[in-house]
XYZ file of C-alpha atoms in Angstrom:
650
model
C -28.404 41.470 18.732
C -24.425 42.955 18.078
C -22.399 40.797 19.740
C -20.249 42.209 19.935
C -22.164 45.206 21.863
C -23.807 42.449 23.990
C -20.621 40.193 24.313
C -18.431 42.324 25.266
C -21.521 44.322 28.447
C -21.653 40.935 29.307
C -18.201 39.755 29.340
C -17.346 43.467 32.047
C -20.195 41.723 33.545
C -18.970 38.543 34.395
C -15.907 39.817 35.298
C -17.263 42.380 37.750
C -19.183 39.517 39.459
C -16.253 36.970 39.978
C -13.799 36.453 41.921
C -10.784 35.871 40.395
C -8.120 36.645 43.759
C -7.210 33.142 42.802
C -5.480 33.543 40.214
C -2.043 34.885 40.491
C -0.888 38.402 38.525
C 0.886 36.576 35.768
C -2.481 34.017 35.353
C -4.590 37.266 36.345
C -3.203 38.768 33.198
C -2.982 36.270 30.320
C -6.703 34.895 30.767
C -7.667 38.508 30.688
C -6.150 39.396 27.641
C -7.389 35.781 26.653
C -10.688 36.434 27.594
C -10.578 39.617 25.476
C -9.452 38.089 22.738
C -11.464 34.770 22.087
C -15.069 35.451 24.789
C -17.215 37.037 21.707
C -17.049 33.372 19.571
C -17.349 31.510 22.559
C -20.043 34.343 23.456
C -22.133 33.795 20.121
C -22.191 29.524 20.061
C -23.260 30.075 24.024
C -26.300 32.669 23.486
C -26.573 29.836 19.437
C -27.642 27.036 21.593
C -28.998 28.486 25.232
C -29.557 31.908 24.906
C -33.208 30.958 25.071
C -32.814 29.786 28.561
C -33.540 31.899 31.391
C -31.002 30.798 32.833
C -27.977 31.338 30.402
C -26.365 34.133 31.666
C -26.014 32.275 35.659
C -24.505 29.336 33.417
C -21.767 31.859 31.233
C -20.165 33.343 34.544
C -19.757 29.455 35.265
C -18.061 27.932 32.504
C -16.078 31.357 32.851
C -15.409 30.096 36.108
C -14.678 26.670 35.675
C -11.892 28.282 32.925
C -10.321 30.405 35.286
C -9.355 27.340 37.153
C -8.333 25.459 34.507
C -5.680 27.620 34.002
C -4.923 27.393 37.855
C -4.490 24.250 37.384
C -2.349 23.892 34.295
C 1.769 23.459 35.193
C 4.625 26.002 34.749
C 5.425 23.906 32.048
C 2.042 23.364 30.022
C 2.030 27.100 30.191
C 5.333 27.764 29.133
C 4.099 25.604 26.113
C 0.986 27.889 25.841
C 3.103 30.454 24.676
C 5.660 29.014 22.390
C 2.815 27.280 20.336
C 0.683 29.916 20.411
C 3.747 32.279 17.937
C 4.719 29.092 15.949
C 3.840 30.080 12.500
C 5.638 26.790 11.646
C 2.262 24.253 13.353
C 4.261 21.508 14.750
C 1.118 19.397 13.355
C 2.103 20.092 9.827
C 6.259 19.718 10.324
C 8.031 16.402 8.267
C 8.893 14.919 11.377
C 5.906 13.715 12.812
C 4.298 10.322 12.811
C 2.156 8.898 15.744
C 1.288 5.797 16.888
C -1.994 4.724 19.044
C -2.275 1.966 21.270
C -4.048 0.664 24.155
C -1.980 0.639 27.201
C -2.072 -2.869 28.514
C -1.375 -4.148 25.020
C 1.302 -2.412 25.249
C 2.962 -1.447 28.176
C 0.447 -3.314 29.723
C 0.724 -0.105 32.977
C 1.380 2.770 32.361
C 4.984 2.885 34.321
C 5.380 -0.482 31.713
C 4.677 2.233 29.167
C 7.128 4.283 30.158
C 10.295 1.961 29.583
C 8.791 1.619 25.876
C 9.088 4.475 25.089
C 12.447 4.117 23.529
C 10.954 1.467 21.209
C 9.092 3.675 19.992
C 11.820 6.988 19.738
C 14.070 4.007 17.544
C 10.764 3.348 14.847
C 10.690 7.717 14.883
C 7.174 8.118 16.830
C 6.746 11.409 17.821
C 3.004 11.949 18.317
C 1.617 9.894 21.007
C -2.190 8.647 20.821
C -3.068 5.524 23.378
C -6.200 4.585 23.522
C -9.449 4.791 26.431
C -7.508 4.456 29.624
C -9.937 5.841 32.268
C -12.237 4.160 34.811
C -14.765 2.133 32.942
C -16.892 -0.659 33.874
C -15.159 -4.184 34.117
C -16.056 -6.971 31.106
C -17.436 -4.887 28.359
C -16.783 -1.461 28.467
C -16.575 -1.044 24.609
C -12.738 -1.336 23.971
C -12.767 1.588 27.306
C -15.161 3.596 24.884
C -17.801 3.477 28.217
C -16.110 6.597 30.533
C -16.886 5.718 33.914
C -14.391 8.573 36.043
C -12.494 11.137 33.408
C -10.234 11.500 36.258
C -8.962 8.129 37.126
C -7.453 5.634 35.289
C -7.971 2.132 35.294
C -6.877 0.511 37.829
C -5.559 -1.930 36.121
C -3.373 0.296 33.633
C -2.341 1.974 36.553
C -3.140 5.679 37.987
C -3.521 9.769 37.388
C 0.142 9.952 39.264
C 1.468 7.442 36.521
C -0.193 8.726 33.557
C 1.030 12.207 34.487
C 4.817 11.297 34.913
C 4.543 9.816 31.521
C 3.147 13.023 29.704
C 5.742 14.819 31.500
C 7.884 12.345 29.835
C 6.877 11.652 26.796
C 7.278 15.562 26.588
C 11.269 15.888 27.463
C 11.354 12.909 24.289
C 9.682 15.446 22.280
C 6.681 12.556 21.702
C 3.307 14.883 21.844
C 0.537 12.325 23.856
C -3.053 12.747 22.796
C -6.384 11.500 24.304
C -9.486 10.878 23.908
C -11.979 13.402 24.831
C -14.423 10.650 24.538
C -18.472 13.362 25.338
C -20.521 12.410 23.640
C -21.358 9.620 26.410
C -20.920 8.208 29.706
C -21.227 4.361 31.341
C -24.184 4.117 34.114
C -21.606 3.019 36.073
C -20.397 7.206 36.029
C -21.453 9.735 39.582
C -23.444 11.465 36.704
C -25.537 8.364 35.687
C -25.903 7.160 39.009
C -27.260 9.713 40.749
C -30.001 10.292 38.437
C -30.147 6.312 39.302
C -30.546 7.391 42.680
C -33.527 9.705 41.647
C -31.218 13.296 41.328
C -33.328 15.253 38.848
C -30.844 17.917 38.612
C -28.309 15.014 36.880
C -31.586 12.927 34.828
C -31.762 16.138 32.686
C -27.976 15.394 32.040
C -29.224 12.168 29.709
C -32.179 11.572 26.870
C -35.505 9.760 29.405
C -38.101 9.125 28.622
C -40.926 7.362 30.747
C -42.984 5.958 27.629
C -41.960 4.908 23.903
C -43.434 8.331 22.799
C -40.768 10.096 21.923
C -38.134 7.863 22.019
C -40.015 5.914 18.586
C -40.491 9.925 17.360
C -37.230 9.575 16.996
C -36.605 5.751 15.953
C -38.078 6.771 13.110
C -34.180 8.221 11.871
C -31.907 6.712 13.534
C -29.887 4.067 12.191
C -28.548 1.499 13.642
C -24.747 1.441 15.635
C -23.722 -1.901 16.156
C -26.940 -4.129 15.385
C -26.005 -7.425 16.125
C -25.496 -6.720 19.805
C -29.069 -5.079 20.163
C -31.638 -3.457 18.355
C -32.631 -0.045 18.053
C -30.677 3.387 19.840
C -32.602 3.275 23.289
C -32.245 0.726 26.066
C -35.266 0.777 28.997
C -32.976 0.723 32.460
C -35.744 -0.262 34.882
C -34.328 0.830 38.168
C -35.760 4.313 36.368
C -38.509 2.714 34.722
C -37.554 5.314 32.683
C -35.936 4.914 28.768
C -32.637 6.028 28.030
C -31.042 7.321 25.064
C -27.470 5.416 24.405
C -27.041 4.894 20.468
C -23.805 3.031 20.993
C -24.484 0.528 23.727
C -26.769 -0.124 26.283
C -23.865 0.896 29.395
C -23.638 4.208 27.282
C -25.626 7.027 28.121
C -25.596 9.411 26.020
C -25.410 13.359 27.524
C -28.166 15.737 26.927
C -26.404 19.374 25.360
C -29.379 20.886 25.542
C -28.352 21.389 30.010
C -25.621 24.037 28.903
C -24.499 22.810 33.586
C -24.217 19.644 30.473
C -21.449 21.774 28.226
C -20.048 23.762 31.036
C -19.358 20.018 33.147
C -17.566 18.620 30.684
C -15.527 21.365 29.670
C -14.239 20.621 33.303
C -13.725 17.718 32.329
C -12.280 18.840 28.835
C -9.605 21.530 30.864
C -8.136 18.611 33.350
C -7.748 15.722 30.619
C -5.590 19.030 28.682
C -3.715 19.407 32.195
C -2.429 16.041 32.359
C -0.464 17.032 29.418
C -1.602 16.013 26.223
C -0.633 18.025 22.686
C -4.018 17.121 21.339
C -8.144 15.629 22.524
C -9.784 12.855 20.619
C -13.229 13.718 19.610
C -14.731 10.584 19.989
C -18.301 10.153 18.170
C -18.635 13.609 17.953
C -21.342 13.561 14.565
C -23.467 12.375 17.672
C -23.197 14.629 20.132
C -26.696 16.895 19.136
C -30.547 15.598 18.774
C -32.597 16.997 16.527
C -36.073 14.978 15.729
C -36.376 14.331 12.995
C -33.082 13.564 11.584
C -30.949 10.544 11.641
C -29.377 13.033 15.043
C -25.435 12.640 13.209
C -23.667 16.153 12.377
C -26.239 18.529 12.899
C -25.024 22.127 12.637
C -26.029 22.127 16.244
C -22.583 19.297 17.168
C -20.256 21.784 15.150
C -21.668 24.774 17.684
C -20.826 22.738 20.634
C -17.070 21.807 18.995
C -16.124 25.584 18.226
C -17.797 26.723 21.611
C -15.336 23.605 22.958
C -12.486 25.164 20.641
C -12.877 28.901 22.420
C -13.091 27.234 26.381
C -9.178 25.140 25.540
C -8.012 28.930 23.159
C -8.323 29.989 26.783
C -7.491 28.082 29.068
C -4.861 25.508 27.516
C -4.600 27.580 23.579
C -0.865 24.776 23.282
C -4.025 21.693 23.146
C -5.808 21.183 19.107
C -8.754 18.985 18.573
C -9.494 15.393 16.275
C -11.819 14.425 15.134
C -12.927 11.299 14.322
C -16.397 11.551 11.617
C -16.248 8.005 10.181
C -19.011 9.554 8.611
C -19.842 10.705 4.578
C -16.831 12.584 3.259
C -18.722 15.603 3.260
C -19.289 15.586 6.722
C -15.806 14.731 7.466
C -14.799 17.935 6.246
C -16.994 20.512 7.622
C -15.403 19.351 10.551
C -11.731 20.034 9.421
C -10.898 24.504 10.920
C -9.460 25.863 12.745
C -12.452 26.926 14.770
C -13.149 23.090 14.705
C -10.365 20.085 14.374
C -7.642 21.213 13.927
C -6.751 17.871 12.779
C -7.991 15.084 11.279
C -8.996 10.731 10.761
C -8.527 10.238 7.417
C -11.188 7.675 6.704
C -11.608 8.703 3.196
C -8.159 7.054 2.491
C -7.785 4.481 4.658
C -11.327 2.953 2.820
C -9.596 3.826 -0.558
C -6.776 2.273 0.244
C -7.910 -1.090 1.155
C -9.903 -1.046 -2.178
C -7.729 -0.620 -4.707
C -5.753 -3.372 -3.573
C -9.314 -5.360 -3.241
C -9.486 -4.168 -6.969
C -5.771 -3.629 -7.887
C -7.594 0.214 -9.838
C -6.926 3.177 -8.232
C -10.322 5.243 -9.937
C -12.103 6.362 -7.103
C -8.668 5.937 -4.656
C -7.933 8.713 -7.365
C -11.405 10.462 -8.071
C -12.022 11.257 -4.301
C -8.954 12.858 -3.638
C -8.842 15.303 -6.491
C -12.101 15.973 -4.761
C -11.524 15.545 -0.707
C -8.084 15.111 0.309
C -7.933 19.209 0.073
C -8.368 20.950 3.193
C -7.704 24.052 4.884
C -3.655 25.005 5.810
C -3.511 25.120 8.460
C -5.079 22.060 9.179
C -4.172 18.804 8.858
C -5.230 14.617 7.919
C -4.028 12.738 10.799
C -4.044 9.465 8.380
C -3.748 5.876 8.930
C -4.278 2.748 7.065
C -5.913 0.039 10.593
C -7.049 2.117 13.194
C -8.388 -0.233 16.200
C -11.826 -0.201 15.439
C -13.802 -1.502 11.909
C -13.609 -0.618 8.132
C -16.470 1.495 7.246
C -17.079 1.569 3.224
C -17.557 5.325 3.900
C -16.805 6.591 0.105
C -18.760 8.341 -2.111
C -21.935 6.740 -3.965
C -22.154 10.580 -6.533
C -18.083 9.570 -6.982
C -18.699 6.021 -7.589
C -21.751 6.443 -9.985
C -19.855 8.830 -12.005
C -16.854 5.988 -12.212
C -20.032 3.503 -12.901
C -19.214 2.012 -10.274
C -22.648 0.710 -7.948
C -22.118 1.558 -4.657
C -24.130 -1.476 -2.550
C -22.865 -3.881 -5.000
C -19.029 -2.133 -3.869
C -19.269 -2.423 0.029
C -21.124 -6.500 -1.102
C -17.929 -7.262 -2.864
C -15.388 -4.722 0.108
C -17.152 -7.219 2.150
C -16.623 -10.313 0.630
C -13.233 -9.908 -0.141
C -11.805 -8.784 2.919
C -13.316 -11.743 4.764
C -11.378 -14.185 2.632
C -15.392 -15.278 1.259
C -14.283 -14.154 -2.371
C -12.255 -16.618 -4.312
C -8.693 -15.633 -5.067
C -9.119 -13.281 -1.603
C -5.702 -12.779 0.258
C -7.286 -11.074 3.072
C -8.387 -12.490 5.825
C -10.272 -10.762 7.430
C -13.995 -11.318 10.340
C -16.741 -10.141 9.692
C -18.081 -7.389 12.024
C -21.426 -5.723 13.277
C -23.282 -8.199 10.343
C -26.760 -6.303 9.775
C -28.949 -9.483 9.868
C -32.116 -7.264 8.186
C -30.061 -6.425 4.987
C -26.384 -8.322 5.191
C -23.862 -5.330 5.356
C -21.363 -5.242 7.823
C -18.406 -4.348 8.514
C -14.314 -5.571 8.640
C -12.300 -6.537 10.815
C -8.191 -7.368 10.941
C -4.872 -6.880 11.579
C -3.127 -4.572 8.840
C -1.372 -7.970 8.442
C -3.433 -10.339 7.637
C -5.843 -8.221 5.239
C -3.032 -7.371 3.678
C -2.040 -11.408 3.148
C 0.821 -12.211 5.369
C -1.734 -14.499 7.550
C -2.439 -16.786 4.571
C 1.045 -16.687 3.519
C 2.344 -17.748 6.456
C 0.273 -20.910 7.021
C 0.990 -21.957 4.051
C 4.979 -21.616 4.106
C 3.685 -19.392 0.252
C 7.057 -17.399 0.179
C 5.585 -16.162 -2.875
C 3.356 -15.013 -1.524
C 5.222 -13.750 1.349
C 6.765 -11.181 -0.192
C 3.417 -9.732 -2.043
C 2.495 -9.486 1.411
C 4.783 -7.584 2.132
C 5.226 -4.902 -0.631
C 1.600 -4.284 0.503
C 1.820 -3.232 4.167
C 5.143 -1.439 2.477
C 2.910 0.424 0.582
C 0.082 1.193 2.215
C 2.163 2.865 4.681
C 3.843 4.419 2.052
C 1.808 6.332 0.576
C 0.399 7.593 4.725
C 3.625 8.040 5.103
C 4.543 10.616 2.112
C 0.735 12.131 0.785
C 0.527 14.814 3.633
C -0.706 15.223 7.629
C -0.121 13.205 10.121
C 0.909 9.261 9.633
C -0.830 6.903 12.545
C 0.579 3.717 13.110
C -1.899 1.031 15.041
C 0.448 -0.476 17.311
C 1.663 -4.228 15.938
C 1.221 -2.818 12.226
C 4.450 -1.963 12.596
C 5.929 -5.977 13.696
C 3.650 -7.529 10.727
C 1.415 -8.800 14.207
C -0.991 -10.871 12.508
C -4.991 -11.701 14.261
C -5.710 -12.506 17.033
C -8.736 -14.550 17.449
C -8.306 -16.029 21.674
C -11.277 -13.038 21.825
C -13.490 -15.634 20.927
C -12.550 -17.598 24.057
C -12.786 -13.988 26.501
C -16.860 -13.784 28.056
C -16.485 -9.741 27.732
C -14.717 -9.564 24.701
C -16.968 -12.939 22.389
C -19.866 -10.595 20.853
C -17.672 -8.000 19.514
C -14.836 -8.971 17.026
C -12.594 -5.303 16.101
C -10.981 -7.469 19.258
C -9.591 -9.573 16.208
C -6.807 -6.989 15.419
C -6.514 -5.565 18.610
C -3.377 -7.478 20.022
C -1.005 -6.778 22.760
C 2.570 -6.108 21.391
C 4.741 -7.939 23.752
C 8.538 -7.196 25.643
C 9.799 -10.798 23.200
C 8.229 -9.181 20.059
C 10.301 -5.903 20.999
C 13.254 -8.094 22.460
C 15.268 -8.657 19.667
C 14.233 -6.428 16.583
C 17.311 -4.584 15.750
C 18.883 -8.211 15.924
C 20.084 -9.365 13.171
C 18.215 -11.802 10.923
C 19.500 -15.512 12.107
C 18.706 -18.529 10.038
C 17.384 -20.449 12.926
C 14.435 -17.717 13.627
C 10.642 -18.108 12.776
C 9.443 -17.855 9.782
C 6.710 -14.842 11.445
C 9.500 -13.276 12.777
C 12.193 -13.032 10.521
C 9.410 -11.490 8.291
C 7.947 -9.056 11.668
C 11.656 -7.799 11.186
C 11.597 -6.983 8.160
C 8.761 -5.330 8.373
C 9.220 -3.308 10.645
C 12.584 -2.341 9.195
C 10.637 -1.704 6.149
C 8.790 0.985 7.706
C 11.485 2.820 9.819
C 13.454 3.190 6.239
C 10.956 4.597 5.035
C 10.340 7.071 8.060
C 14.268 7.403 8.327
C 13.175 8.947 4.424
C 10.599 11.500 5.165
C 12.003 12.785 8.739
C 14.867 13.692 5.822
C 12.596 16.032 3.317
C 10.604 18.696 4.641
C 9.076 17.832 1.402
C 6.509 15.594 3.024
C 5.894 18.444 5.428
C 3.900 21.831 5.252
C 4.180 21.186 2.079
C 0.686 21.058 -0.950
C -0.867 18.134 -2.366
C -1.999 17.616 -6.077
C -3.805 14.637 -6.486
C -2.999 13.993 -10.372
C -4.946 11.790 -13.204
C -3.230 8.878 -14.864
C -4.293 6.617 -18.028
C -2.177 3.878 -16.377
C -6.324 2.263 -13.744
C -3.323 0.463 -11.491
C -1.700 3.316 -10.527
C -1.893 6.723 -7.511
C 0.007 9.575 -8.684
C 0.868 12.893 -5.765
C 2.709 16.130 -6.072
C 3.782 17.579 -2.725
C 5.405 21.744 -3.901
C 6.819 23.991 -1.423
C 6.702 27.952 -2.167
C 10.453 27.432 -3.601
C 9.041 25.226 -6.557
C 11.064 22.133 -5.550
C 9.005 19.492 -5.835
C 8.335 15.637 -4.837
C 6.157 13.108 -7.747
C 5.163 9.624 -5.738
C 4.070 7.308 -8.387
C 2.467 3.844 -6.298
C 1.790 0.434 -8.243
C -1.513 -0.180 -7.020
C -0.688 -3.849 -8.921
C 1.759 -7.607 -8.594
C 2.094 -7.106 -12.156
C 4.643 -4.765 -13.014
C 3.432 -1.272 -14.142
C 4.812 1.519 -16.328
C 3.942 5.269 -16.399
C 4.815 8.545 -18.738
C 6.401 10.767 -16.639
C 6.680 13.897 -18.517
C 2.751 13.087 -18.992
C 2.462 14.960 -16.014
C 4.377 17.859 -16.513
C 4.906 18.477 -12.705
C 9.135 18.232 -13.459
C 10.960 20.606 -16.429
C 14.597 19.374 -15.400
C 15.965 15.968 -17.510
C 15.710 14.032 -14.505
C 15.041 12.958 -10.940
C 16.213 11.091 -7.779
C 14.353 8.802 -6.485
C 14.521 8.419 -2.374
C 13.673 5.411 -1.621
C 16.479 3.124 -4.029
C 18.924 6.215 -4.706
C 19.116 6.236 -7.579
C 18.438 7.950 -10.983
C 15.279 8.931 -13.462
C 14.900 9.943 -16.378
C 11.997 12.236 -16.743
C 11.053 11.416 -20.212
C 11.646 8.331 -20.955
C 8.917 5.689 -18.843
C 8.983 4.444 -15.286
C 8.662 0.926 -15.056
C 7.198 -0.341 -11.643
C 7.620 -3.298 -10.340
C 4.398 -4.837 -7.759
C 3.804 -3.041 -5.405
C 6.780 -0.968 -5.680
C 6.610 2.976 -5.047
C 8.415 5.374 -6.418
C 8.880 8.868 -4.568
C 11.249 10.920 -7.194
C 11.801 15.099 -6.460
C 13.235 17.212 -8.849
C 12.953 20.538 -9.758
């Protein structure tokens, strides 16, 4: 098939058949120019997935109309941003001034209006990228933390309304803070109007989901599927008594998977995507993107057509809202994570491998697995960037590459068991206070939950009033953040971590949350936490308040240094091999040849390292940006427990 000729002919016919007179002359020209630029790629992908269907042309023409409507509804301010970022060769997300925070509105606001009042707090810390966790209308009680969406166009009434969100987005943009929203596109809640129409017997909307009259086909799929929440229910299908059918529900029984083999679903979700883009966000986080395509005989994760669909969605954005980029949320095998990172898919991506192996290095005090894994998997296309994090709203899964572990003589199964034991406090000598999550009753496997501070040992140290352990815990907190601040990419703080907040066990008394241990690290940041963060330390401050201020001020200083060094933004990262198994070392290099050498000691013991072994600097001396001291590049560098150095030189 000659795609170029066919797509051009198809586009001409579509444009001739559609009435686009609702577009202004300027918007009409912009729309047609972008269509000419991107339609060929959209056509290829749409035909690949839906070309065998008799009504493909109809759905494609309807999609073009939806894109035109998306441009019409886009504000003048956002259209200006589209133009500016389309010509931005520097790429905003590659710059050293980008620092992110993720938060739940109700745990930081607690409403959208009140969250707007927190903008000075964000700016005090240096935040330029704010990711709001799901804030859409969702079922009361358990809604999987908001990831069961009942209406993409309605804010959860507890948080405010859509006008409040639009006002916040506008104010954030004026403050130089990029807004990031979730795009939950693998499933809807069973209360969504599409699901409700399906429940009422509407066959059109029943085709929006995967429904089966008996277990024959589900059983064939189930043979290859993994269980996501085995502690909640077994399997990936739920019997619906109203429909008298089995519904595909990968996650929870109230989250119905969307059927992307139906082009009407792709078009409908595109309209929801453009609505979210037009609120004023700079990026959309693609939730559960690995699961969107189902293929019999596979595990229905990371299928080739999942990539095709994401690329088609990206084409739609480039036509209707090109200032918006996608962020990948693929907590899968490291090799699969990399496949989503490309300018035609997701230009931003969470880095779950770095996250998991930072914790691994804290537990083992060794960096071999971290170093070798990053040498294999850290490099991504130059026009993309990592979103590096140490904790998030979710659990920690040990997603390292088994083949890399085995290469280093590590038994992957036994090592994951050790990490689970260590971070749930079951391992003798552990400093961590974590909670097991999704513990599989069949094999005992689990994942780990807990606030960053509690996992770093601060909870136990404060409980015991052990000042030496408190110092070690604070140093761990600063160390792990120092890595994500300097290694390359956008560092993403999870709200509460900047204050060293400890596990919140009150969820166990809430019937809607008690079954989901992830709520232990979904912690409210109260006005009291924020009120006196800049006030001097006083002798009568509680121990925990003193620690909170120290953590906040320590992170703020690290971020100040990060933002002062363009090298910590758009520069190349080289992960270096060291003969000291307790140290993690990497070098940032820009086009002029200037370099920053980062050395991180993951042990509480002093470690020495010979800088000349790395052959990084030609000059005799370098400067440690963190201590403002001069370092002799030909002598051994001695680091105290959990110390890091950022050495700059030529």
